Coordinates of C-alpha atoms and ligand atoms in Angstrom, one line a residue:
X1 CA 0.0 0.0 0.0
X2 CA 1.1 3.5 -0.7
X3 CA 2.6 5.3 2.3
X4 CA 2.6 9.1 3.1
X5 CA 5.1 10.4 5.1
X6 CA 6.0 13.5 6.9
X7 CA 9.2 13.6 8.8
X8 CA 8.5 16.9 10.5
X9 CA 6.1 16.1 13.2
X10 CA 9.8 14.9 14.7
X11 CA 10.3 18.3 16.5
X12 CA 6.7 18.4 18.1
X13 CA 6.5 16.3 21.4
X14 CA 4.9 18.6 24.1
X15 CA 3.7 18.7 27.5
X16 CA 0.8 16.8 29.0
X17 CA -1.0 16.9 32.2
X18 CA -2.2 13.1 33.1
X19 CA -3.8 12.3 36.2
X20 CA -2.3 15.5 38.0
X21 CA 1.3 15.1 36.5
X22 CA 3.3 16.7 34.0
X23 CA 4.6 14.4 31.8
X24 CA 6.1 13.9 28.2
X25 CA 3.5 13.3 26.3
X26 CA 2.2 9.9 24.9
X27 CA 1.9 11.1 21.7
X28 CA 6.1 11.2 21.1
X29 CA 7.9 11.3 17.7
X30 CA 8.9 7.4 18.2
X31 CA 5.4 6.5 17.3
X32 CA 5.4 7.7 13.7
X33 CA 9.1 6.2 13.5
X34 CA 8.0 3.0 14.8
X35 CA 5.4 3.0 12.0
X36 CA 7.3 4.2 9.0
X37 CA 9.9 1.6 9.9
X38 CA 7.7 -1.2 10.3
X39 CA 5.7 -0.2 7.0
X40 CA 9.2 0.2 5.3
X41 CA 10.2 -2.9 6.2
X42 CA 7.8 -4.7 4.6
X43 CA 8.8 -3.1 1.4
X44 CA 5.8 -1.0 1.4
X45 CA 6.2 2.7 -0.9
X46 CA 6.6 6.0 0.8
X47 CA 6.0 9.4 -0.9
X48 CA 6.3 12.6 0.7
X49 CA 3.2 15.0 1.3
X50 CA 2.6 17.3 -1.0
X51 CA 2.0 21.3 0.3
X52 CA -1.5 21.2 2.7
X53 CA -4.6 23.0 0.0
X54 CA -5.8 25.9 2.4
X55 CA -8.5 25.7 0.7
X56 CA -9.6 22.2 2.3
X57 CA -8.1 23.4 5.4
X58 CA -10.6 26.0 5.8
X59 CA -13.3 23.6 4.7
X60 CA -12.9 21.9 8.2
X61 CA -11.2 24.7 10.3
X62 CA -12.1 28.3 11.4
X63 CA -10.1 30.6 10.0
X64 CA -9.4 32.7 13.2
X65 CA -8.1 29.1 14.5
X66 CA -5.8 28.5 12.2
X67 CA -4.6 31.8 12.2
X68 CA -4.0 30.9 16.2
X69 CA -2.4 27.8 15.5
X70 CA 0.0 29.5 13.4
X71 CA 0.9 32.3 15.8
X72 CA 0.3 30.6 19.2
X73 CA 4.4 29.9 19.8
X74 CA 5.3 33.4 18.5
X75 CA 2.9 35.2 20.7
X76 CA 3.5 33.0 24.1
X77 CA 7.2 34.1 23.8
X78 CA 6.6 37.4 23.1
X79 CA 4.4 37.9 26.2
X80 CA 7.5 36.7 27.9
X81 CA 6.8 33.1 28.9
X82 CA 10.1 31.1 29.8
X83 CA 8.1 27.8 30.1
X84 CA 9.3 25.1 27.1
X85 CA 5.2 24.4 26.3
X86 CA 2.1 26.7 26.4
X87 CA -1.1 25.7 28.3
X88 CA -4.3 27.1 28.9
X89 CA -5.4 28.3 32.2
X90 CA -9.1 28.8 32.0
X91 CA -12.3 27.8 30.2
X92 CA -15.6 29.4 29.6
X93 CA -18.0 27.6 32.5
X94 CA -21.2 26.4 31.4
X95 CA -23.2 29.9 32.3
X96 CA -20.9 32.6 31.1
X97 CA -22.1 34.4 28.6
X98 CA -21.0 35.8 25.6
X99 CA -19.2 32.8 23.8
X100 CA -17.7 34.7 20.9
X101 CA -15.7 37.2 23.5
X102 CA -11.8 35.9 22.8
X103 CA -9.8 37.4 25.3
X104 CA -6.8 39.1 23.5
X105 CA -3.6 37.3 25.4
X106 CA -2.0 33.8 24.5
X107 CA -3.4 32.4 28.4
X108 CA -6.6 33.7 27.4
X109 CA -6.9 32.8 23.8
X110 CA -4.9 28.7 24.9
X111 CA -8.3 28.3 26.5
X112 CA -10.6 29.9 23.7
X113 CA -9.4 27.5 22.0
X114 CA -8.8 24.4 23.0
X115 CA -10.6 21.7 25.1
X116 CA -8.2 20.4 27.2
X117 CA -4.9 20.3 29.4
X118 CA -3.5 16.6 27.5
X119 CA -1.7 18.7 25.4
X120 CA 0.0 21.9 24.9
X121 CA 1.7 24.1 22.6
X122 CA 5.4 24.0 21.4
X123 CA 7.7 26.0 19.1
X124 CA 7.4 23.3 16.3
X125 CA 3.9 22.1 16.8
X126 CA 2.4 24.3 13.9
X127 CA 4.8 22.8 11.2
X128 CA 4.0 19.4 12.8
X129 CA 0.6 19.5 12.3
X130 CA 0.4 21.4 9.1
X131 CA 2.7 18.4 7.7
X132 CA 0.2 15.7 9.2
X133 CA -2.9 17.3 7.7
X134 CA -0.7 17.0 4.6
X135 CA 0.0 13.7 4.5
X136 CA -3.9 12.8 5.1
X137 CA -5.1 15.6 2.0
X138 CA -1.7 13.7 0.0
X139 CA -3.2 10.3 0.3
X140 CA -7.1 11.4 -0.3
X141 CA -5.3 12.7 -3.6
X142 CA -3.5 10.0 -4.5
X143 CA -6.9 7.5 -3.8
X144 CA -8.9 9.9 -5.8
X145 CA -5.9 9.8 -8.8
X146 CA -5.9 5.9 -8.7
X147 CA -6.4 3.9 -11.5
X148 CA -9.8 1.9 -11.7
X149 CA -13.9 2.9 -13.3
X150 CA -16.5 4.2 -11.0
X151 CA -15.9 4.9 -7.2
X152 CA -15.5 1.1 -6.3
X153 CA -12.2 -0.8 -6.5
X154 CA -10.8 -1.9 -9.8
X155 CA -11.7 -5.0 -9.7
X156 CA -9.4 -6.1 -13.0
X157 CA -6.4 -5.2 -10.8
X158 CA -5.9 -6.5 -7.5
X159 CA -4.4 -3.8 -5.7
X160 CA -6.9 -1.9 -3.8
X161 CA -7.6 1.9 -4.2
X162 CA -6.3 2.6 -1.2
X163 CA -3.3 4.7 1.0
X164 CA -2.2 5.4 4.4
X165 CA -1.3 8.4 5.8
X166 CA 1.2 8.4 8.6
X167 CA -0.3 11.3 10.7
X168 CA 1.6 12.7 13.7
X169 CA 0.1 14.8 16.0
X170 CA -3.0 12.7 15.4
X171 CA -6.1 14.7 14.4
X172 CA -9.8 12.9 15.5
X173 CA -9.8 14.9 19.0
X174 CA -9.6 18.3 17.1
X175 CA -12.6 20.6 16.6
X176 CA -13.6 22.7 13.7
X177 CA -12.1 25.9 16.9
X178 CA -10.4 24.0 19.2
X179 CA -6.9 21.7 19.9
X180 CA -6.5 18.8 22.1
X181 CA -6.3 15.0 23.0
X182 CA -2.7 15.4 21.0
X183 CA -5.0 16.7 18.2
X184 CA -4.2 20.1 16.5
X185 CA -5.6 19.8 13.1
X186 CA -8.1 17.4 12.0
X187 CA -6.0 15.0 9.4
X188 CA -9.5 12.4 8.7
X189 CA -12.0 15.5 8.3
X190 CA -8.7 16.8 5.5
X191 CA -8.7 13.5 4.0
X192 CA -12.7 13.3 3.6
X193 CA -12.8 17.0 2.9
X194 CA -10.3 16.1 -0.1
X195 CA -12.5 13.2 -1.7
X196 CA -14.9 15.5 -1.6
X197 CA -13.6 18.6 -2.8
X198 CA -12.1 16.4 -5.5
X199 CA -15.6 15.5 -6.4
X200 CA -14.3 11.9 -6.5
X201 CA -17.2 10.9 -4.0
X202 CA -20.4 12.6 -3.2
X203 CA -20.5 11.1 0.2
X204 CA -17.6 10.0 2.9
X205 CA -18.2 7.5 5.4
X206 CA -15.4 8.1 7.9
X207 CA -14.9 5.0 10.2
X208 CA -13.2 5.8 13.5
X209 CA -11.7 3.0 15.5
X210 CA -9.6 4.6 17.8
X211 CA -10.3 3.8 21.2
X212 CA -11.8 7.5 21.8
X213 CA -14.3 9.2 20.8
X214 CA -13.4 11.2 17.5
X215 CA -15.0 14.3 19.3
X216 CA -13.8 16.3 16.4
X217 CA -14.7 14.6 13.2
X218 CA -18.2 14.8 15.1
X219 CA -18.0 18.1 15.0
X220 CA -16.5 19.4 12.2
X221 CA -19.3 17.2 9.7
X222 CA -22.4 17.6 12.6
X223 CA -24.9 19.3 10.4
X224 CA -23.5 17.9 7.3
X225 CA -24.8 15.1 4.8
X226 CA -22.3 14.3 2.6
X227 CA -19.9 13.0 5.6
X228 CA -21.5 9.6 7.4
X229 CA -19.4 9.1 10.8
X230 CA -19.5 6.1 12.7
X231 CA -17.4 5.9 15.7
X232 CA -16.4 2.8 18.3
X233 CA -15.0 3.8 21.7
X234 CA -14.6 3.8 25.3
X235 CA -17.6 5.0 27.0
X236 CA -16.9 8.8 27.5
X237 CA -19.0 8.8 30.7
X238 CA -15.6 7.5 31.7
X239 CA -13.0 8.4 29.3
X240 CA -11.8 11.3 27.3
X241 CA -12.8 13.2 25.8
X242 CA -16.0 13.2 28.5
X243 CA -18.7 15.1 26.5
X244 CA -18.8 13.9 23.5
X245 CA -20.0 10.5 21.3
X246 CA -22.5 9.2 23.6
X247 CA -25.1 7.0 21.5
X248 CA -27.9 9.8 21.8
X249 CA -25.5 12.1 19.6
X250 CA -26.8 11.1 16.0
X251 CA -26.1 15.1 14.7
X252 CA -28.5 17.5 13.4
X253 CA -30.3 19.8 10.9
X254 CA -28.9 18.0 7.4
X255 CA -26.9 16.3 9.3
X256 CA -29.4 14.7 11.5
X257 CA -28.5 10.4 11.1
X258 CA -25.3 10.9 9.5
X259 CA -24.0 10.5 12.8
X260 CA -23.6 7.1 14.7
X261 CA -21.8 6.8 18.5
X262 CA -21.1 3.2 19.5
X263 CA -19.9 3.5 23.4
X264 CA -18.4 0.3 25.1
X265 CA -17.3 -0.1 28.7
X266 CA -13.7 -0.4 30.1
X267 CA -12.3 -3.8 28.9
X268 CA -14.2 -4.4 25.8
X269 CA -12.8 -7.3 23.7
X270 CA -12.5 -7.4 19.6
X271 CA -15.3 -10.2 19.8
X272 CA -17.7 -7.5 21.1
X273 CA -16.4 -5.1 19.3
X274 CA -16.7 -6.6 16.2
X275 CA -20.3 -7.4 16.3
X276 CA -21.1 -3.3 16.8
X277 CA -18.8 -2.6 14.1
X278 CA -20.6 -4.6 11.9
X279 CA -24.2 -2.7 13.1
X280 CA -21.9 0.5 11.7
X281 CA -21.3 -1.4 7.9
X282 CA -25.2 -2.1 8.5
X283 CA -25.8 1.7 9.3
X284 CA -23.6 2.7 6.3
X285 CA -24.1 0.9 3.9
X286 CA -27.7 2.3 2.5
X287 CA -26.0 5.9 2.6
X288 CA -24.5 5.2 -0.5
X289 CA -21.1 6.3 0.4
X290 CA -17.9 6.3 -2.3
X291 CA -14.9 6.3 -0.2
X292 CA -14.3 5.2 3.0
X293 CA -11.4 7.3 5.3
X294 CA -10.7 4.8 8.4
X295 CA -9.2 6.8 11.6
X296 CA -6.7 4.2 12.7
X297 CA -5.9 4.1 16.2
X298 CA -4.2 1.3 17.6
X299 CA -4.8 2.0 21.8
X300 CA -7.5 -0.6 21.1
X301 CA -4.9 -2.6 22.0
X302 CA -4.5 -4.7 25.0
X303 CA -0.9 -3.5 26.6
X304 CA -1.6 0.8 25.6
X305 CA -0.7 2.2 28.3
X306 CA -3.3 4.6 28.1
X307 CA -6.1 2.5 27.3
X308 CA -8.4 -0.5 28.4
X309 CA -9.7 -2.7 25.4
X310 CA -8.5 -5.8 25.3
X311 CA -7.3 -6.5 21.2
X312 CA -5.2 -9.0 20.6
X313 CA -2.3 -8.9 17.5
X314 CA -4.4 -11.6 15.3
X315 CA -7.6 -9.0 15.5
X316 CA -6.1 -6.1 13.9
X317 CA -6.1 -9.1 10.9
X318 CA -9.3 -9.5 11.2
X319 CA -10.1 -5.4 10.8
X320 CA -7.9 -5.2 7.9
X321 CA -9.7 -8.3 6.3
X322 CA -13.5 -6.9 7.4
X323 CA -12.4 -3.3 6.1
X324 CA -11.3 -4.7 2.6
X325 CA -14.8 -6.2 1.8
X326 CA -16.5 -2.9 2.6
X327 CA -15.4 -2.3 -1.3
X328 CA -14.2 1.5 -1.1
X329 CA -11.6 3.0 -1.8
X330 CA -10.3 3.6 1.1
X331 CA -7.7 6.6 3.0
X332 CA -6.6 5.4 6.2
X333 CA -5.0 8.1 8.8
X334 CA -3.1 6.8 11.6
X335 CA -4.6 8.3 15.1
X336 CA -3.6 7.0 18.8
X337 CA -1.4 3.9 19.9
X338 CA 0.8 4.1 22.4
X339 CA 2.3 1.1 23.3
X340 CA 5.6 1.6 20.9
X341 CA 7.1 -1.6 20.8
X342 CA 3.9 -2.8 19.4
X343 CA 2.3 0.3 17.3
X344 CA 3.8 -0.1 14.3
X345 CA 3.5 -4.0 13.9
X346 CA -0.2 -3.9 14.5
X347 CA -0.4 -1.1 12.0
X348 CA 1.5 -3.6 9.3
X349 CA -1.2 -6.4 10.7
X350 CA -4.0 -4.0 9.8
X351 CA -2.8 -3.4 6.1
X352 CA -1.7 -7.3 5.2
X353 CA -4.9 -8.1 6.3
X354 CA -6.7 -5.6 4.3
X355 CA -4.3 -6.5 1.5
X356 CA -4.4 -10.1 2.2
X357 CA -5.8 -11.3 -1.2
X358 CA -2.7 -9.6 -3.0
X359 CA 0.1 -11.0 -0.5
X360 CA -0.7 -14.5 -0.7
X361 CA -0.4 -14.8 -4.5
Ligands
SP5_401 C1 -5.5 10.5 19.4 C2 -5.7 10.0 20.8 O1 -5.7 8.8 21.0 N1 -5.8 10.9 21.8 C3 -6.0 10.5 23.1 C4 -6.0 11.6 24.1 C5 -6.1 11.1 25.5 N2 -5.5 11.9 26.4 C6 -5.7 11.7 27.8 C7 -4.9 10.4 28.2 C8 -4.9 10.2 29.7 C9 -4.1 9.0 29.9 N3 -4.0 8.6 31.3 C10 -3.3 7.3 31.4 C11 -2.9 7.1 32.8 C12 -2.0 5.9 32.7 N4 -1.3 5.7 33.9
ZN402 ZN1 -7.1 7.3 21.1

């Protein structure tokens, strides 16, 4: 399977606050190395990303937030902050009024817009997540440019219309406004935004099977048709990102069933998981989608650190394999996964089983 890769997310790896303590965070540069190598290994082709479209970018993202993103560093140093990563300080509480007021300094403005204290700000984090976002837009393009008639896959060759995207910082947790969960700019919305845009598909269903909820692809395509998102996770009630993709949430206005939440309790095995994925195929299928964009996450996985499922290696086969015979051409984008020694192996799983047809000849 094609493979896009940016090597500049290396220079982002902030701060986090987890249970109380400031720590390195779990989303660290190895991940995306572990990845590329393991992918590499297996002989599998890497091109670089081409320059991010604003154009998409602003299809999925406020303006003003990007505009924050992009001057965050420059104006937390200039306000004559010595600490190495910049965090918010406040929220707006549930009764404040007037939501649009930002407050003009970086403190202010870190809480305007973000949702969160998991992650933080750093000199290089811009450029790292302007290079994820694209790598996911690179490999819509490249699915959209493939050979093969009609939206499904050729079915005279045997390669599948299909490419992943090595995303680092990951992108599900952010919000049409806001950063956080690791999550700066949303690489899955990109990618569907791109099939779109392209006019390749008229309708995206964008599978999430990161162990949290994709709180942000929720919200960027809420109110929108021509996105169908189905998401699988821990039960927020529990587990970040805490208000957002319980099953009630099923979006609104044109939007209004092109939303489906799946929420599963701490411990959750692929057996059980399985079966709900297959109610989201059933959900999706009579939406007439024509492409698929899979958020990847791999803290599904039984040793995360950060997570509780219980997957075993041998099931992230079985995902490739059940993602394959949705018949789309299909962009996946890697989210969480934390466990490095095991991250980019189970990514490798995912793909041979989703390639398995082609490998065995
Ligand atoms: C993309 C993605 O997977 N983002 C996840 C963001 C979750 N951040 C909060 C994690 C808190 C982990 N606490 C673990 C404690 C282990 N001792
Ligand atoms: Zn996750």
């Amino acid at each position: 399977m094609l493979i896009v890769y940016g090597k500049e997310h290396d220079a982002h790896h902030c701060l986090e606050l987890d249970c109380g303590e400031l720590i390195r965070s779990w989303d660290s540069p190895e991940r995306a190395q572990n990845v590329f190598n393991s992918l590499t290994r297996e002989g599998h082709a890497v091109v670089a990303a081409q320059a991010l479209p604003h154009e998409i970018l602003l299809k999925v993202h406020d303006a003003d937030y990007i505009a924050f993103l992009q001057d965050a560093w420059k104006l937390w140093v200039e306000e004559g902050h010595k600490a190495s990563a910049a965090f918010a300080l406040a929220w707006r509480a549930r009764s404040w009024n007037r939501p649009d007021r930002v407050p003009t300094c970086i403190t202010g403005k870190l809480g305007y817009y973000s949702i969160g204290v998991d992650c933080s700000i750093i000199e290089h984090t811009w450029t790292a997540a302007e290079a994820a976002a694209a790598s996911a837009a690179t490999a819509a393009s490249v699915v959209a440019k493939m050979k093969g008639h009609g939206s499904r896959s050729d079915t005279h060759s045997k390669l599948p219309r299909a490419a992943f995207a090595i995303c680092r910082p990951p992108g599900h947790h952010a919000m049409r406004n806001a950063f956080g969960g690791y999550c700066y700019l949303n690489n899955a919305a990109v990618a569907a935004q791109t099939l779109l845009s392209s006019a390749f598909a008229s309708r995206v269903f964008v599978l999430d099977v990161d162990y949290h909820h994709g709180n942000g692809t929720q919200d960027i395509f809420y109110s929108r048709s021509d996105v169908c998102y189905a998401s699988l996770h821990a039960d927020p009630a529990t587990e970040f990102p805490y208000f957002s993709g319980y099953a009630d949430e099923i979006g609104e206005g044109d939007g209004q069933g092109y939303t489906r939440n799946v929420p599963l309790p701490p411990g959750t095995t692929f057996d059980v998981w399985s079966e709900h994925l297959e109610s989201c195929f059933d959900w999706a299928k009579e939406k007439n989608c024509g492409a698929m964009v899979v958020s990847l996450g791999l803290d599904t996985y039984i040793r995360d650190p950060v997570s509780t499922f219980k997957f075993e290696k041998q099931d992230y086969s079985a995902l490739g394999k059940r993602l394959r015979t949705v018949d789309l051409p299909t962009v996946f984008v890697l989210e969480g996964g934390y466990d490095l020694p095991s991250i980019g192996e189970n990514v490798v799983t995912v793909i041979h089983g989703f390639e398995e047809d082609i490998r065995c000849k």
